[in-house]
Amino acid sequence: MSKVKTVHVPHLGGIDAGYQMPHPYDPSKPTLVLVNSFTTSSYFYSSQFANKELTDTVNLLAIELLGHGATRTKSEQFTYWDTAIMNIQVLDALHIEKAFVLGTSQGGWITARMALLAPEKIEGIIPLGTSMDSESERTRKLGCWDIREGTAILEAVTTTKSTPDFEPADEYCNVLIQIGWGPQCDQGLKEFWTKTIKTNYQGDNGRKRLRMAAISLKERDGLHERLFDIRCPVMWLHGNSDVVYSVANAEEEIKLFVNSPDAQLRIVKDGQHFLSASHPEEIDRAVIEFVTKYHK
């Protein structure tokens, strides 16, 4: 039985936003919003849900991005800014006044967008294995991936024909798992995410959601000039084995948070792209330290 609930928010003419909150909301504790990686879901943070020390310290609220998990809207068009607005409206709908935000990969630039759009709500951000740029030549020169080499998924989902039998190919699932969790990913995890991705993106509606998620990733705008306006604490965690976004890029971009009272970059040895999944203990300890220090 799914533990995912939905809450209706008004953005884009109405969105049913999928979310998980593993324990009832406790207003005496700080809240940590969790934003999942590309084509995963709120189950991406199962390790965090299972950490009693973490859940004793914070309310965990995993919100599924537009195009992901159980989140649905009538609009076929959306961007990462729309997800950031949706997440803020979810906080309002759940009567949560303030929150920290942690996000992996695409979730990382969602944390920054939320801090920009609702500075009065966001107490601090924790981007993991991410970039604050577009998919640019600058990032490629710093050792980040070349998204132009991964256009097969976008080509596979772009058609005007009805596709009632569509599901993502095994090859796509295998590549995502390989680059995200790394070569040591166990078989059970591979099977879970292959099944989850295929189920969530099946049929014509699934294909359309996957297409717009892929367009959002490929064509997103960079945030470099906007980072000047982020005034909350920032703790960027990055694995030195991340094959998508490089440590060198993170080292440059953390310097752009010039008006944050504390912008720090921590490198996690052997950490993979999906850092909260590959190194949950290290991430959870750092999160507890950060949230305890900066919650007001």
C-alpha positions as CSV (number, residue, x, y, z in Angstrom):
1,M,0.0,0.0,0.0
2,S,1.4,3.4,-1.0
3,K,2.2,5.8,1.8
4,V,2.0,8.8,-0.6
5,K,-0.7,11.3,0.0
6,T,-1.8,14.2,-2.2
7,V,-2.8,17.8,-1.4
8,H,-4.4,20.2,-3.8
9,V,-2.7,23.5,-4.5
10,P,-3.8,26.3,-7.0
11,H,-0.7,26.8,-9.2
12,L,-1.0,26.0,-12.9
13,G,-4.8,26.0,-12.5
14,G,-4.6,23.2,-9.9
15,I,-2.1,20.6,-8.9
16,D,-2.5,17.5,-6.9
17,A,0.9,17.3,-5.2
18,G,2.2,13.9,-4.1
19,Y,4.0,13.9,-0.8
20,Q,5.1,11.7,2.1
21,M,5.4,12.7,5.7
22,P,6.4,9.5,7.6
23,H,5.2,10.9,11.0
24,P,2.5,13.3,12.0
25,Y,3.5,16.9,11.8
26,D,4.9,18.3,15.1
27,P,5.1,22.1,15.2
28,S,7.6,22.0,18.0
29,K,10.2,20.6,15.6
30,P,11.8,22.1,12.5
31,T,10.7,20.8,9.1
32,L,12.9,19.5,6.3
33,V,11.4,19.4,2.8
34,L,13.0,16.6,0.7
35,V,13.1,17.0,-3.1
36,N,13.9,13.9,-5.1
37,S,16.1,13.3,-8.1
38,F,15.1,12.8,-11.8
39,T,12.3,10.3,-12.5
40,T,12.4,8.9,-8.9
41,S,9.8,9.6,-6.3
42,S,9.4,10.4,-2.6
43,Y,10.5,6.8,-1.9
44,F,14.0,8.0,-2.8
45,Y,14.3,9.2,0.8
46,S,13.3,5.9,2.4
47,S,16.7,5.7,4.3
48,Q,15.9,9.1,5.8
49,F,12.4,8.0,6.8
50,A,13.9,5.0,8.6
51,N,16.4,7.1,10.6
52,K,14.9,7.6,14.1
53,E,17.5,10.1,15.2
54,L,16.6,12.2,12.1
55,T,12.8,11.9,12.5
56,D,13.1,12.6,16.2
57,T,14.9,15.9,15.3
58,V,12.8,17.1,12.3
59,N,9.6,16.7,10.5
60,L,10.4,15.1,7.1
61,L,8.2,16.1,4.2
62,A,9.1,14.6,0.8
63,I,7.3,16.4,-2.0
64,E,7.2,14.9,-5.5
65,L,8.1,17.3,-8.3
66,L,5.8,18.1,-11.2
67,G,6.2,15.1,-13.6
68,H,7.2,12.8,-10.8
69,G,5.6,10.3,-8.5
70,A,1.9,10.9,-7.7
71,T,1.9,14.6,-8.6
72,R,-0.5,15.5,-11.3
73,T,-1.7,18.6,-13.1
74,K,-3.8,19.3,-16.2
75,S,-1.1,21.5,-17.6
76,E,1.3,19.5,-19.8
77,Q,3.8,22.4,-19.6
78,F,5.9,23.1,-16.5
79,T,9.4,24.1,-15.4
80,Y,11.4,23.8,-12.2
81,W,10.1,27.2,-11.1
82,D,6.6,25.8,-11.2
83,T,7.7,22.9,-8.9
84,A,9.3,25.4,-6.5
85,I,6.0,27.4,-6.4
86,M,4.1,24.2,-5.9
87,N,6.3,23.2,-3.0
88,I,5.8,26.5,-1.3
89,Q,2.0,26.2,-1.7
90,V,2.2,22.6,-0.3
91,L,3.8,24.1,2.8
92,D,1.0,26.6,3.1
93,A,-1.7,23.9,2.6
94,L,-0.1,21.8,5.3
95,H,0.1,24.9,7.6
96,I,3.9,24.8,7.9
97,E,5.3,28.3,8.3
98,K,9.0,27.6,7.9
99,A,11.2,24.8,6.6
100,F,14.7,23.8,5.5
101,V,14.9,22.2,2.1
102,L,17.2,19.4,1.0
103,G,17.3,18.3,-2.7
104,T,19.3,15.8,-4.7
105,S,20.5,16.7,-8.2
106,Q,17.5,18.5,-9.8
107,G,16.3,18.8,-6.2
108,G,19.4,20.9,-5.5
109,W,18.4,23.7,-7.8
110,I,14.8,23.5,-6.5
111,T,16.1,24.3,-3.0
112,A,17.7,27.5,-4.4
113,R,14.5,28.4,-6.3
114,M,12.4,28.0,-3.2
115,A,14.8,30.2,-1.2
116,L,14.5,32.8,-3.8
117,L,10.8,32.7,-4.1
118,A,9.9,32.5,-0.4
119,P,12.9,33.8,1.7
120,E,10.5,34.4,4.7
121,K,9.8,30.6,4.7
122,I,13.1,28.9,4.0
123,E,15.4,28.7,7.0
124,G,18.3,27.0,5.0
125,I,19.0,24.9,2.0
126,I,21.0,21.7,1.6
127,P,21.7,20.9,-2.1
128,L,23.3,17.5,-2.8
129,G,25.2,16.5,-6.0
130,T,23.9,19.3,-8.0
131,S,24.6,22.4,-10.1
132,M,23.3,26.0,-10.1
133,D,24.0,26.5,-13.8
134,S,22.2,25.5,-16.9
135,E,23.6,22.6,-18.9
136,S,26.4,24.9,-20.1
137,E,29.7,24.6,-21.8
138,R,31.2,26.1,-18.6
139,T,30.1,23.1,-16.6
140,R,31.2,20.6,-19.2
141,K,34.7,22.2,-19.1
142,L,34.7,21.7,-15.3
143,G,34.0,17.9,-15.7
144,C,30.3,17.8,-15.6
145,W,28.4,15.4,-17.9
146,D,27.3,16.4,-21.4
147,I,23.5,16.1,-21.5
148,R,23.6,16.3,-25.3
149,E,24.9,12.7,-25.2
150,G,21.7,11.5,-23.4
151,T,19.0,12.8,-25.8
152,A,17.7,9.3,-26.5
153,I,15.1,9.4,-23.7
154,L,13.8,12.7,-25.0
155,E,13.6,11.4,-28.6
156,A,11.8,8.3,-27.3
157,V,9.0,10.2,-25.7
158,T,8.5,12.9,-28.3
159,T,5.7,12.0,-30.7
160,T,2.2,13.2,-31.7
161,K,0.9,9.6,-31.8
162,S,-1.0,8.0,-29.0
163,T,1.2,5.6,-27.0
164,P,-1.1,3.5,-24.7
165,D,1.6,0.8,-24.3
166,F,4.5,3.1,-23.5
167,E,6.9,2.4,-20.7
168,P,10.5,3.6,-20.2
169,A,13.0,1.1,-21.7
170,D,15.2,-1.1,-19.5
171,E,18.2,0.7,-20.9
172,Y,17.0,4.1,-19.5
173,C,16.4,2.6,-16.1
174,N,19.8,0.9,-16.0
175,V,21.6,4.1,-17.0
176,L,19.8,6.2,-14.4
177,I,20.6,3.7,-11.7
178,Q,24.2,3.4,-12.8
179,I,24.9,7.1,-12.8
180,G,22.8,7.8,-9.7
181,W,23.6,5.0,-7.2
182,G,26.9,3.9,-8.7
183,P,28.3,0.5,-9.6
184,Q,27.8,-0.9,-6.2
185,C,24.0,-0.6,-6.3
186,D,22.4,-3.8,-5.1
187,Q,20.1,-5.9,-7.2
188,G,17.0,-5.4,-4.9
189,L,17.3,-1.6,-5.3
190,K,17.8,-1.9,-9.1
191,E,14.6,-4.1,-9.3
192,F,12.6,-1.7,-7.1
193,W,13.5,1.4,-9.1
194,T,13.1,-0.2,-12.5
195,K,9.6,-1.3,-11.6
196,T,8.8,2.0,-10.0
197,I,9.9,4.0,-13.1
198,K,8.2,1.8,-15.6
199,T,5.0,1.9,-13.6
200,N,4.9,5.6,-13.0
201,Y,5.6,6.6,-16.6
202,Q,3.5,4.0,-18.4
203,G,0.9,4.9,-21.1
204,D,0.4,8.1,-23.0
205,N,0.1,10.3,-19.9
206,G,3.2,8.8,-18.4
207,R,5.1,9.5,-21.6
208,K,4.0,13.1,-21.6
209,R,5.1,13.7,-18.0
210,L,8.4,12.1,-18.7
211,R,8.9,14.2,-21.8
212,M,8.3,17.5,-19.9
213,A,10.5,16.4,-17.0
214,A,13.3,15.7,-19.5
215,I,12.8,19.1,-21.3
216,S,12.9,20.8,-17.9
217,L,16.2,19.2,-17.1
218,K,17.8,19.8,-20.5
219,E,16.6,23.4,-21.0
220,R,16.5,24.8,-17.5
221,D,17.9,28.3,-16.8
222,G,21.0,28.9,-14.7
223,L,20.8,30.7,-11.3
224,H,24.3,32.3,-11.1
225,E,23.2,35.9,-10.9
226,R,20.2,35.1,-8.7
227,L,22.3,33.4,-6.0
228,F,23.3,36.9,-4.9
229,D,19.8,37.2,-3.4
230,I,19.9,34.0,-1.3
231,R,20.3,35.1,2.3
232,C,19.7,31.9,4.3
233,P,22.5,29.4,5.3
234,V,23.6,26.9,2.6
235,M,25.2,23.5,3.2
236,W,26.2,21.9,-0.2
237,L,27.2,18.3,0.1
238,H,28.9,16.7,-2.9
239,G,30.4,13.2,-3.5
240,N,33.8,13.0,-5.0
241,S,32.6,10.0,-7.1
242,D,29.7,12.0,-8.6
243,V,29.7,11.3,-12.4
244,V,27.1,13.9,-13.3
245,Y,28.2,17.1,-11.6
246,S,31.8,17.7,-10.6
247,V,33.4,18.8,-7.4
248,A,35.2,21.5,-9.4
249,N,31.9,23.0,-10.4
250,A,30.6,22.9,-6.8
251,E,33.7,24.6,-5.6
252,E,33.1,27.5,-8.0
253,E,29.4,27.8,-7.4
254,I,29.4,27.8,-3.6
255,K,31.3,31.1,-3.8
256,L,28.3,32.7,-5.6
257,F,26.2,32.6,-2.4
258,V,27.8,35.9,-1.3
259,N,25.0,37.1,0.9
260,S,24.4,33.8,2.7
261,P,25.5,34.0,6.4
262,D,27.1,30.6,6.0
263,A,27.7,29.0,2.6
264,Q,29.7,25.8,3.0
265,L,30.7,23.0,0.7
266,R,31.4,19.5,2.2
267,I,32.9,16.8,0.0
268,V,31.9,13.2,0.8
269,K,34.5,10.6,0.1
270,D,33.3,8.0,-2.4
271,G,29.9,9.7,-2.5
272,Q,27.8,9.0,-5.6
273,H,25.5,11.3,-7.5
274,F,22.5,10.2,-5.4
275,L,24.4,11.1,-2.3
276,S,21.6,10.7,0.3
277,A,21.2,7.2,-1.0
278,S,24.8,6.2,-1.3
279,H,25.9,7.7,2.0
280,P,22.8,8.2,4.2
281,E,24.6,8.1,7.5
282,E,27.0,10.9,6.7
283,I,24.2,13.0,5.1
284,D,21.8,12.6,8.0
285,R,24.4,13.5,10.6
286,A,25.3,16.7,8.7
287,V,21.6,17.5,8.3
288,I,20.9,17.2,12.0
289,E,23.9,19.4,12.8
290,F,22.9,22.1,10.2
291,V,19.2,22.2,11.1
292,T,19.9,22.2,14.9
293,K,22.3,25.1,14.4
294,Y,20.1,27.3,12.3
295,H,16.5,26.6,13.3
296,K,15.0,29.6,15.0
